[in-house]
Amino acid sequence: MTLTERRERARLLMQEFMAAEYPPRLKAEEDIAGVDFMLTDDSLGSCVYVWLSGTGELDDWRRGVVQRCLEDLYRLLPELTEQELPYVNRLIAMGQLALGRPAAAI
């Protein structure tokens, strides 16, 4: 997948992400599986937004942030309900695309 294709796919996912209803349980003040979901969601979304606003690859600092967020989200997956999975899977796909990895179909 080319950079242009990755960015176009990520743009579409970002539009869906922005329009999606935030899963109520994930707004909780307490961590789930040791993950502060609201912070992870915000950090990953912000890095992908910056990547989409630029013209190239993520800088090293943002690559690290995205990688750590993805690790947190993978750890969180077993704790999610069927209703929460699409929201989180979309977030994971955006992060994978920003890192230059193929994104799983949502």
mmCIF file of N, CA and C in Angstrom:
data_model
loop_
_atom_site.group_PDB
_atom_site.id
_atom_site.type_symbol
_atom_site.label_atom_id
_atom_site.label_comp_id
_atom_site.label_asym_id
_atom_site.label_seq_id
_atom_site.Cartn_x
_atom_site.Cartn_y
_atom_site.Cartn_z
ATOM 1 N N MET A 1 0.856 -1.166 0.000
ATOM 2 C CA MET A 1 0.000 0.000 0.000
ATOM 3 C C MET A 1 0.910 1.240 0.000
ATOM 4 N N THR A 2 0.642 2.147 -0.894
ATOM 5 C CA THR A 2 1.455 3.359 -0.986
ATOM 6 C C THR A 2 1.094 4.338 0.137
ATOM 7 N N LEU A 3 1.959 5.317 0.319
ATOM 8 C CA LEU A 3 1.685 6.357 1.319
ATOM 9 C C LEU A 3 0.363 7.051 1.001
ATOM 10 N N THR A 4 0.134 7.370 -0.248
ATOM 11 C CA THR A 4 -1.109 8.039 -0.646
ATOM 12 C C THR A 4 -2.321 7.178 -0.315
ATOM 13 N N GLU A 5 -2.234 5.892 -0.585
ATOM 14 C CA GLU A 5 -3.348 4.982 -0.281
ATOM 15 C C GLU A 5 -3.560 4.862 1.233
ATOM 16 N N ARG A 6 -2.454 4.772 1.977
ATOM 17 C CA ARG A 6 -2.565 4.709 3.441
ATOM 18 C C ARG A 6 -3.248 5.949 3.984
ATOM 19 N N ARG A 7 -2.824 7.108 3.486
ATOM 20 C CA ARG A 7 -3.386 8.362 3.984
ATOM 21 C C ARG A 7 -4.859 8.491 3.612
ATOM 22 N N GLU A 8 -5.238 8.064 2.424
ATOM 23 C CA GLU A 8 -6.645 8.148 2.020
ATOM 24 C C GLU A 8 -7.501 7.225 2.888
ATOM 25 N N ARG A 9 -7.019 6.024 3.121
ATOM 26 C CA ARG A 9 -7.755 5.086 3.984
ATOM 27 C C ARG A 9 -7.865 5.661 5.403
ATOM 28 N N ALA A 10 -6.774 6.230 5.897
ATOM 29 C CA ALA A 10 -6.788 6.820 7.242
ATOM 30 C C ALA A 10 -7.733 8.019 7.304
ATOM 31 N N ARG A 11 -7.798 8.813 6.246
ATOM 32 C CA ARG A 11 -8.733 9.954 6.223
ATOM 33 C C ARG A 11 -10.178 9.475 6.347
ATOM 34 N N LEU A 12 -10.503 8.426 5.619
ATOM 35 C CA LEU A 12 -11.860 7.874 5.694
ATOM 36 C C LEU A 12 -12.151 7.336 7.099
ATOM 37 N N LEU A 13 -11.183 6.629 7.661
ATOM 38 C CA LEU A 13 -11.361 6.116 9.019
ATOM 39 C C LEU A 13 -11.489 7.253 10.024
ATOM 40 N N MET A 14 -10.726 8.325 9.820
ATOM 41 C CA MET A 14 -10.794 9.480 10.729
ATOM 42 C C MET A 14 -12.186 10.118 10.653
ATOM 43 N N GLN A 15 -12.751 10.218 9.464
ATOM 44 C CA GLN A 15 -14.101 10.772 9.323
ATOM 45 C C GLN A 15 -15.107 9.908 10.083
ATOM 46 N N GLU A 16 -14.995 8.589 9.930
ATOM 47 C CA GLU A 16 -15.888 7.680 10.652
ATOM 48 C C GLU A 16 -15.673 7.801 12.162
ATOM 49 N N PHE A 17 -14.415 7.894 12.546
ATOM 50 C CA PHE A 17 -14.037 8.010 13.955
ATOM 51 C C PHE A 17 -14.647 9.265 14.572
ATOM 52 N N MET A 18 -14.545 10.375 13.866
ATOM 53 C CA MET A 18 -15.067 11.640 14.383
ATOM 54 C C MET A 18 -16.598 11.625 14.475
ATOM 55 N N ALA A 19 -17.248 10.875 13.615
ATOM 56 C CA ALA A 19 -18.705 10.815 13.605
ATOM 57 C C ALA A 19 -19.260 9.750 14.558
ATOM 58 N N ALA A 20 -18.405 8.826 14.979
ATOM 59 C CA ALA A 20 -18.859 7.702 15.800
ATOM 60 C C ALA A 20 -19.196 8.153 17.224
ATOM 61 N N GLU A 21 -20.155 7.464 17.808
ATOM 62 C CA GLU A 21 -20.507 7.717 19.201
ATOM 63 C C GLU A 21 -19.419 7.129 20.101
ATOM 64 N N TYR A 22 -18.980 7.914 21.049
ATOM 65 C CA TYR A 22 -17.943 7.466 21.987
ATOM 66 C C TYR A 22 -18.549 6.406 22.896
ATOM 67 N N PRO A 23 -17.929 5.251 23.020
ATOM 68 C CA PRO A 23 -18.481 4.204 23.880
ATOM 69 C C PRO A 23 -18.588 4.675 25.337
ATOM 70 N N PRO A 24 -19.781 4.677 25.905
ATOM 71 C CA PRO A 24 -19.987 5.222 27.247
ATOM 72 C C PRO A 24 -19.073 4.634 28.323
ATOM 73 N N ARG A 25 -18.901 3.330 28.335
ATOM 74 C CA ARG A 25 -18.090 2.716 29.393
ATOM 75 C C ARG A 25 -16.631 3.164 29.305
ATOM 76 N N LEU A 26 -16.174 3.487 28.102
ATOM 77 C CA LEU A 26 -14.775 3.874 27.924
ATOM 78 C C LEU A 26 -14.513 5.314 28.366
ATOM 79 N N LYS A 27 -15.574 6.041 28.722
ATOM 80 C CA LYS A 27 -15.413 7.383 29.282
ATOM 81 C C LYS A 27 -15.097 7.333 30.768
ATOM 82 N N ALA A 28 -15.089 6.133 31.323
ATOM 83 C CA ALA A 28 -14.924 5.964 32.767
ATOM 84 C C ALA A 28 -13.632 6.588 33.258
ATOM 85 N N GLU A 29 -13.705 7.065 34.465
ATOM 86 C CA GLU A 29 -12.533 7.663 35.116
ATOM 87 C C GLU A 29 -11.478 6.609 35.420
ATOM 88 N N GLU A 30 -11.912 5.371 35.625
ATOM 89 C CA GLU A 30 -10.958 4.332 35.995
ATOM 90 C C GLU A 30 -10.432 3.606 34.758
ATOM 91 N N ASP A 31 -9.222 3.085 34.881
ATOM 92 C CA ASP A 31 -8.588 2.363 33.792
ATOM 93 C C ASP A 31 -9.280 1.021 33.575
ATOM 94 N N ILE A 32 -9.189 0.540 32.350
ATOM 95 C CA ILE A 32 -9.674 -0.787 32.009
ATOM 96 C C ILE A 32 -8.448 -1.556 31.524
ATOM 97 N N ALA A 33 -8.169 -2.685 32.146
ATOM 98 C CA ALA A 33 -6.986 -3.491 31.824
ATOM 99 C C ALA A 33 -5.708 -2.657 31.936
ATOM 100 N N GLY A 34 -5.715 -1.713 32.871
ATOM 101 C CA GLY A 34 -4.547 -0.874 33.070
ATOM 102 C C GLY A 34 -4.368 0.217 32.032
ATOM 103 N N VAL A 35 -5.412 0.475 31.244
ATOM 104 C CA VAL A 35 -5.336 1.458 30.164
ATOM 105 C C VAL A 35 -6.262 2.631 30.468
ATOM 106 N N ASP A 36 -5.717 3.828 30.408
ATOM 107 C CA ASP A 36 -6.524 5.052 30.483
ATOM 108 C C ASP A 36 -7.004 5.297 29.054
ATOM 109 N N PHE A 37 -8.193 4.795 28.745
ATOM 110 C CA PHE A 37 -8.654 4.818 27.363
ATOM 111 C C PHE A 37 -8.800 6.233 26.822
ATOM 112 N N MET A 38 -9.334 7.133 27.610
ATOM 113 C CA MET A 38 -9.544 8.495 27.095
ATOM 114 C C MET A 38 -8.219 9.145 26.697
ATOM 115 N N LEU A 39 -7.171 8.944 27.486
ATOM 116 C CA LEU A 39 -5.855 9.483 27.148
ATOM 117 C C LEU A 39 -5.289 8.801 25.904
ATOM 118 N N THR A 40 -5.444 7.488 25.826
ATOM 119 C CA THR A 40 -4.948 6.732 24.672
ATOM 120 C C THR A 40 -5.674 7.165 23.402
ATOM 121 N N ASP A 41 -6.983 7.276 23.483
ATOM 122 C CA ASP A 41 -7.815 7.700 22.357
ATOM 123 C C ASP A 41 -7.384 9.087 21.864
ATOM 124 N N ASP A 42 -7.232 10.007 22.789
ATOM 125 C CA ASP A 42 -6.850 11.377 22.445
ATOM 126 C C ASP A 42 -5.439 11.436 21.858
ATOM 127 N N SER A 43 -4.505 10.724 22.462
ATOM 128 C CA SER A 43 -3.109 10.748 21.999
ATOM 129 C C SER A 43 -2.976 10.161 20.600
ATOM 130 N N LEU A 44 -3.589 9.010 20.391
ATOM 131 C CA LEU A 44 -3.495 8.361 19.086
ATOM 132 C C LEU A 44 -4.205 9.181 18.024
ATOM 133 N N GLY A 45 -5.409 9.636 18.331
ATOM 134 C CA GLY A 45 -6.158 10.455 17.371
ATOM 135 C C GLY A 45 -5.417 11.722 16.996
ATOM 136 N N SER A 46 -4.786 12.352 17.975
ATOM 137 C CA SER A 46 -4.029 13.586 17.710
ATOM 138 C C SER A 46 -2.835 13.323 16.805
ATOM 139 N N CYS A 47 -2.115 12.245 17.062
ATOM 140 C CA CYS A 47 -0.945 11.921 16.228
ATOM 141 C C CYS A 47 -1.366 11.608 14.794
ATOM 142 N N VAL A 48 -2.449 10.865 14.635
ATOM 143 C CA VAL A 48 -2.929 10.547 13.287
ATOM 144 C C VAL A 48 -3.388 11.824 12.588
ATOM 145 N N TYR A 49 -4.049 12.708 13.307
ATOM 146 C CA TYR A 49 -4.487 13.978 12.723
ATOM 147 C C TYR A 49 -3.283 14.787 12.231
ATOM 148 N N VAL A 50 -2.229 14.868 13.029
ATOM 149 C CA VAL A 50 -1.024 15.595 12.624
ATOM 150 C C VAL A 50 -0.414 14.943 11.386
ATOM 151 N N TRP A 51 -0.358 13.613 11.374
ATOM 152 C CA TRP A 51 0.178 12.892 10.220
ATOM 153 C C TRP A 51 -0.642 13.205 8.965
ATOM 154 N N LEU A 52 -1.949 13.197 9.091
ATOM 155 C CA LEU A 52 -2.808 13.476 7.933
ATOM 156 C C LEU A 52 -2.699 14.928 7.485
ATOM 157 N N SER A 53 -2.385 15.820 8.393
ATOM 158 C CA SER A 53 -2.249 17.236 8.066
ATOM 159 C C SER A 53 -0.912 17.542 7.402
ATOM 160 N N GLY A 54 0.063 16.667 7.582
ATOM 161 C CA GLY A 54 1.389 16.862 6.996
ATOM 162 C C GLY A 54 1.474 16.231 5.618
ATOM 163 N N THR A 55 2.692 16.048 5.174
ATOM 164 C CA THR A 55 2.883 15.505 3.827
ATOM 165 C C THR A 55 3.657 14.199 3.800
ATOM 166 N N GLY A 56 4.150 13.741 4.942
ATOM 167 C CA GLY A 56 4.998 12.553 4.933
ATOM 168 C C GLY A 56 4.712 11.615 6.073
ATOM 169 N N GLU A 57 5.774 11.055 6.603
ATOM 170 C CA GLU A 57 5.676 10.088 7.683
ATOM 171 C C GLU A 57 5.642 10.795 9.038
ATOM 172 N N LEU A 58 5.282 10.039 10.061
ATOM 173 C CA LEU A 58 5.295 10.561 11.422
ATOM 174 C C LEU A 58 6.731 10.819 11.867
ATOM 175 N N ASP A 59 6.911 11.839 12.689
ATOM 176 C CA ASP A 59 8.232 12.055 13.287
ATOM 177 C C ASP A 59 8.453 10.980 14.348
ATOM 178 N N ASP A 60 9.692 10.837 14.788
ATOM 179 C CA ASP A 60 10.052 9.766 15.725
ATOM 180 C C ASP A 60 9.255 9.821 17.023
ATOM 181 N N TRP A 61 9.048 11.014 17.564
ATOM 182 C CA TRP A 61 8.318 11.134 18.818
ATOM 183 C C TRP A 61 6.886 10.624 18.661
ATOM 184 N N ARG A 62 6.205 11.062 17.608
ATOM 185 C CA ARG A 62 4.817 10.628 17.394
ATOM 186 C C ARG A 62 4.741 9.142 17.050
ATOM 187 N N ARG A 63 5.735 8.623 16.341
ATOM 188 C CA ARG A 63 5.772 7.179 16.072
ATOM 189 C C ARG A 63 5.780 6.413 17.399
ATOM 190 N N GLY A 64 6.579 6.882 18.352
ATOM 191 C CA GLY A 64 6.634 6.242 19.664
ATOM 192 C C GLY A 64 5.306 6.321 20.394
ATOM 193 N N VAL A 65 4.657 7.477 20.321
ATOM 194 C CA VAL A 65 3.351 7.649 20.969
ATOM 195 C C VAL A 65 2.338 6.686 20.351
ATOM 196 N N VAL A 66 2.291 6.640 19.037
ATOM 197 C CA VAL A 66 1.332 5.750 18.356
ATOM 198 C C VAL A 66 1.615 4.296 18.722
ATOM 199 N N GLN A 67 2.879 3.904 18.732
ATOM 200 C CA GLN A 67 3.230 2.521 19.067
ATOM 201 C C GLN A 67 2.775 2.176 20.490
ATOM 202 N N ARG A 68 3.027 3.061 21.440
ATOM 203 C CA ARG A 68 2.602 2.805 22.825
ATOM 204 C C ARG A 68 1.078 2.745 22.934
ATOM 205 N N CYS A 69 0.393 3.614 22.206
ATOM 206 C CA CYS A 69 -1.081 3.601 22.225
ATOM 207 C C CYS A 69 -1.603 2.286 21.657
ATOM 208 N N LEU A 70 -1.002 1.826 20.560
ATOM 209 C CA LEU A 70 -1.445 0.551 19.982
ATOM 210 C C LEU A 70 -1.221 -0.598 20.955
ATOM 211 N N GLU A 71 -0.095 -0.605 21.633
ATOM 212 C CA GLU A 71 0.162 -1.651 22.631
ATOM 213 C C GLU A 71 -0.913 -1.624 23.716
ATOM 214 N N ASP A 72 -1.292 -0.436 24.168
ATOM 215 C CA ASP A 72 -2.350 -0.317 25.170
ATOM 216 C C ASP A 72 -3.680 -0.823 24.626
ATOM 217 N N LEU A 73 -3.992 -0.474 23.396
ATOM 218 C CA LEU A 73 -5.268 -0.895 22.811
ATOM 219 C C LEU A 73 -5.314 -2.405 22.608
ATOM 220 N N TYR A 74 -4.205 -3.012 22.198
ATOM 221 C CA TYR A 74 -4.164 -4.477 22.062
ATOM 222 C C TYR A 74 -4.411 -5.137 23.413
ATOM 223 N N ARG A 75 -3.850 -4.562 24.473
ATOM 224 C CA ARG A 75 -4.041 -5.102 25.819
ATOM 225 C C ARG A 75 -5.499 -4.956 26.263
ATOM 226 N N LEU A 76 -6.158 -3.932 25.784
ATOM 227 C CA LEU A 76 -7.539 -3.638 26.153
ATOM 228 C C LEU A 76 -8.554 -4.517 25.408
ATOM 229 N N LEU A 77 -8.218 -4.980 24.213
ATOM 230 C CA LEU A 77 -9.168 -5.700 23.361
ATOM 231 C C LEU A 77 -9.953 -6.813 24.065
ATOM 232 N N PRO A 78 -9.316 -7.684 24.843
ATOM 233 C CA PRO A 78 -10.092 -8.769 25.474
ATOM 234 C C PRO A 78 -11.161 -8.288 26.451
ATOM 235 N N GLU A 79 -11.061 -7.055 26.919
ATOM 236 C CA GLU A 79 -12.005 -6.518 27.896
ATOM 237 C C GLU A 79 -13.201 -5.813 27.255
ATOM 238 N N LEU A 80 -13.189 -5.674 25.947
ATOM 239 C CA LEU A 80 -14.205 -4.869 25.265
ATOM 240 C C LEU A 80 -15.463 -5.663 24.947
ATOM 241 N N THR A 81 -16.570 -4.944 24.897
ATOM 242 C CA THR A 81 -17.838 -5.534 24.486
ATOM 243 C C THR A 81 -17.952 -5.465 22.966
ATOM 244 N N GLU A 82 -18.913 -6.176 22.438
ATOM 245 C CA GLU A 82 -19.163 -6.160 20.994
ATOM 246 C C GLU A 82 -19.467 -4.744 20.488
ATOM 247 N N GLN A 83 -20.123 -3.949 21.297
ATOM 248 C CA GLN A 83 -20.471 -2.588 20.907
ATOM 249 C C GLN A 83 -19.255 -1.664 20.917
ATOM 250 N N GLU A 84 -18.258 -1.954 21.735
ATOM 251 C CA GLU A 84 -17.068 -1.110 21.842
ATOM 252 C C GLU A 84 -16.007 -1.443 20.797
ATOM 253 N N LEU A 85 -16.005 -2.673 20.328
ATOM 254 C CA LEU A 85 -14.956 -3.129 19.406
ATOM 255 C C LEU A 85 -14.826 -2.305 18.124
ATOM 256 N N PRO A 86 -15.923 -1.954 17.430
ATOM 257 C CA PRO A 86 -15.741 -1.183 16.195
ATOM 258 C C PRO A 86 -15.019 0.145 16.407
ATOM 259 N N TYR A 87 -15.337 0.824 17.487
ATOM 260 C CA TYR A 87 -14.699 2.109 17.785
ATOM 261 C C TYR A 87 -13.200 1.920 17.994
ATOM 262 N N VAL A 88 -12.838 0.932 18.795
ATOM 263 C CA VAL A 88 -11.430 0.701 19.115
ATOM 264 C C VAL A 88 -10.694 0.124 17.907
ATOM 265 N N ASN A 89 -11.320 -0.772 17.164
ATOM 266 C CA ASN A 89 -10.667 -1.327 15.972
ATOM 267 C C ASN A 89 -10.377 -0.246 14.935
ATOM 268 N N ARG A 90 -11.264 0.713 14.817
ATOM 269 C CA ARG A 90 -11.041 1.831 13.898
ATOM 270 C C ARG A 90 -9.822 2.646 14.346
ATOM 271 N N LEU A 91 -9.721 2.876 15.618
ATOM 272 C CA LEU A 91 -8.588 3.608 16.181
ATOM 273 C C LEU A 91 -7.283 2.838 15.931
ATOM 274 N N ILE A 92 -7.318 1.528 16.134
ATOM 275 C CA ILE A 92 -6.143 0.690 15.879
ATOM 276 C C ILE A 92 -5.748 0.764 14.407
ATOM 277 N N ALA A 93 -6.718 0.663 13.520
ATOM 278 C CA ALA A 93 -6.420 0.709 12.075
ATOM 279 C C ALA A 93 -5.771 2.035 11.695
ATOM 280 N N MET A 94 -6.253 3.132 12.253
ATOM 281 C CA MET A 94 -5.647 4.439 11.949
ATOM 282 C C MET A 94 -4.196 4.477 12.410
ATOM 283 N N GLY A 95 -3.941 3.945 13.598
ATOM 284 C CA GLY A 95 -2.569 3.919 14.105
ATOM 285 C C GLY A 95 -1.669 3.061 13.257
ATOM 286 N N GLN A 96 -2.163 1.907 12.838
ATOM 287 C CA GLN A 96 -1.368 1.018 11.984
ATOM 288 C C GLN A 96 -1.024 1.699 10.665
ATOM 289 N N LEU A 97 -1.991 2.362 10.082
ATOM 290 C CA LEU A 97 -1.744 3.066 8.819
ATOM 291 C C LEU A 97 -0.709 4.175 8.998
ATOM 292 N N ALA A 98 -0.796 4.910 10.094
ATOM 293 C CA ALA A 98 0.151 5.986 10.348
ATOM 294 C C ALA A 98 1.573 5.453 10.519
ATOM 295 N N LEU A 99 1.690 4.225 11.011
ATOM 296 C CA LEU A 99 3.009 3.607 11.199
ATOM 297 C C LEU A 99 3.500 2.897 9.943
ATOM 298 N N GLY A 100 2.676 2.877 8.908
ATOM 299 C CA GLY A 100 3.095 2.230 7.660
ATOM 300 C C GLY A 100 2.781 0.750 7.596
ATOM 301 N N ARG A 101 1.901 0.300 8.474
ATOM 302 C CA ARG A 101 1.514 -1.101 8.500
ATOM 303 C C ARG A 101 0.158 -1.277 7.816
ATOM 304 N N PRO A 102 -0.074 -2.450 7.262
ATOM 305 C CA PRO A 102 -1.414 -2.686 6.711
ATOM 306 C C PRO A 102 -2.435 -2.676 7.835
ATOM 307 N N ALA A 103 -3.563 -2.083 7.591
ATOM 308 C CA ALA A 103 -4.627 -2.033 8.598
ATOM 309 C C ALA A 103 -5.635 -3.119 8.311
ATOM 310 N N ALA A 104 -6.044 -3.792 9.356
ATOM 311 C CA ALA A 104 -7.069 -4.817 9.212
ATOM 312 C C ALA A 104 -8.371 -4.179 8.764
ATOM 313 N N ALA A 105 -9.165 -4.939 8.048
ATOM 314 C CA ALA A 105 -10.475 -4.437 7.609
ATOM 315 C C ALA A 105 -11.364 -4.242 8.818
ATOM 316 N N ILE A 106 -12.121 -3.189 8.799
ATOM 317 C CA ILE A 106 -13.032 -2.867 9.901
ATOM 318 C C ILE A 106 -14.433 -3.324 9.508
#
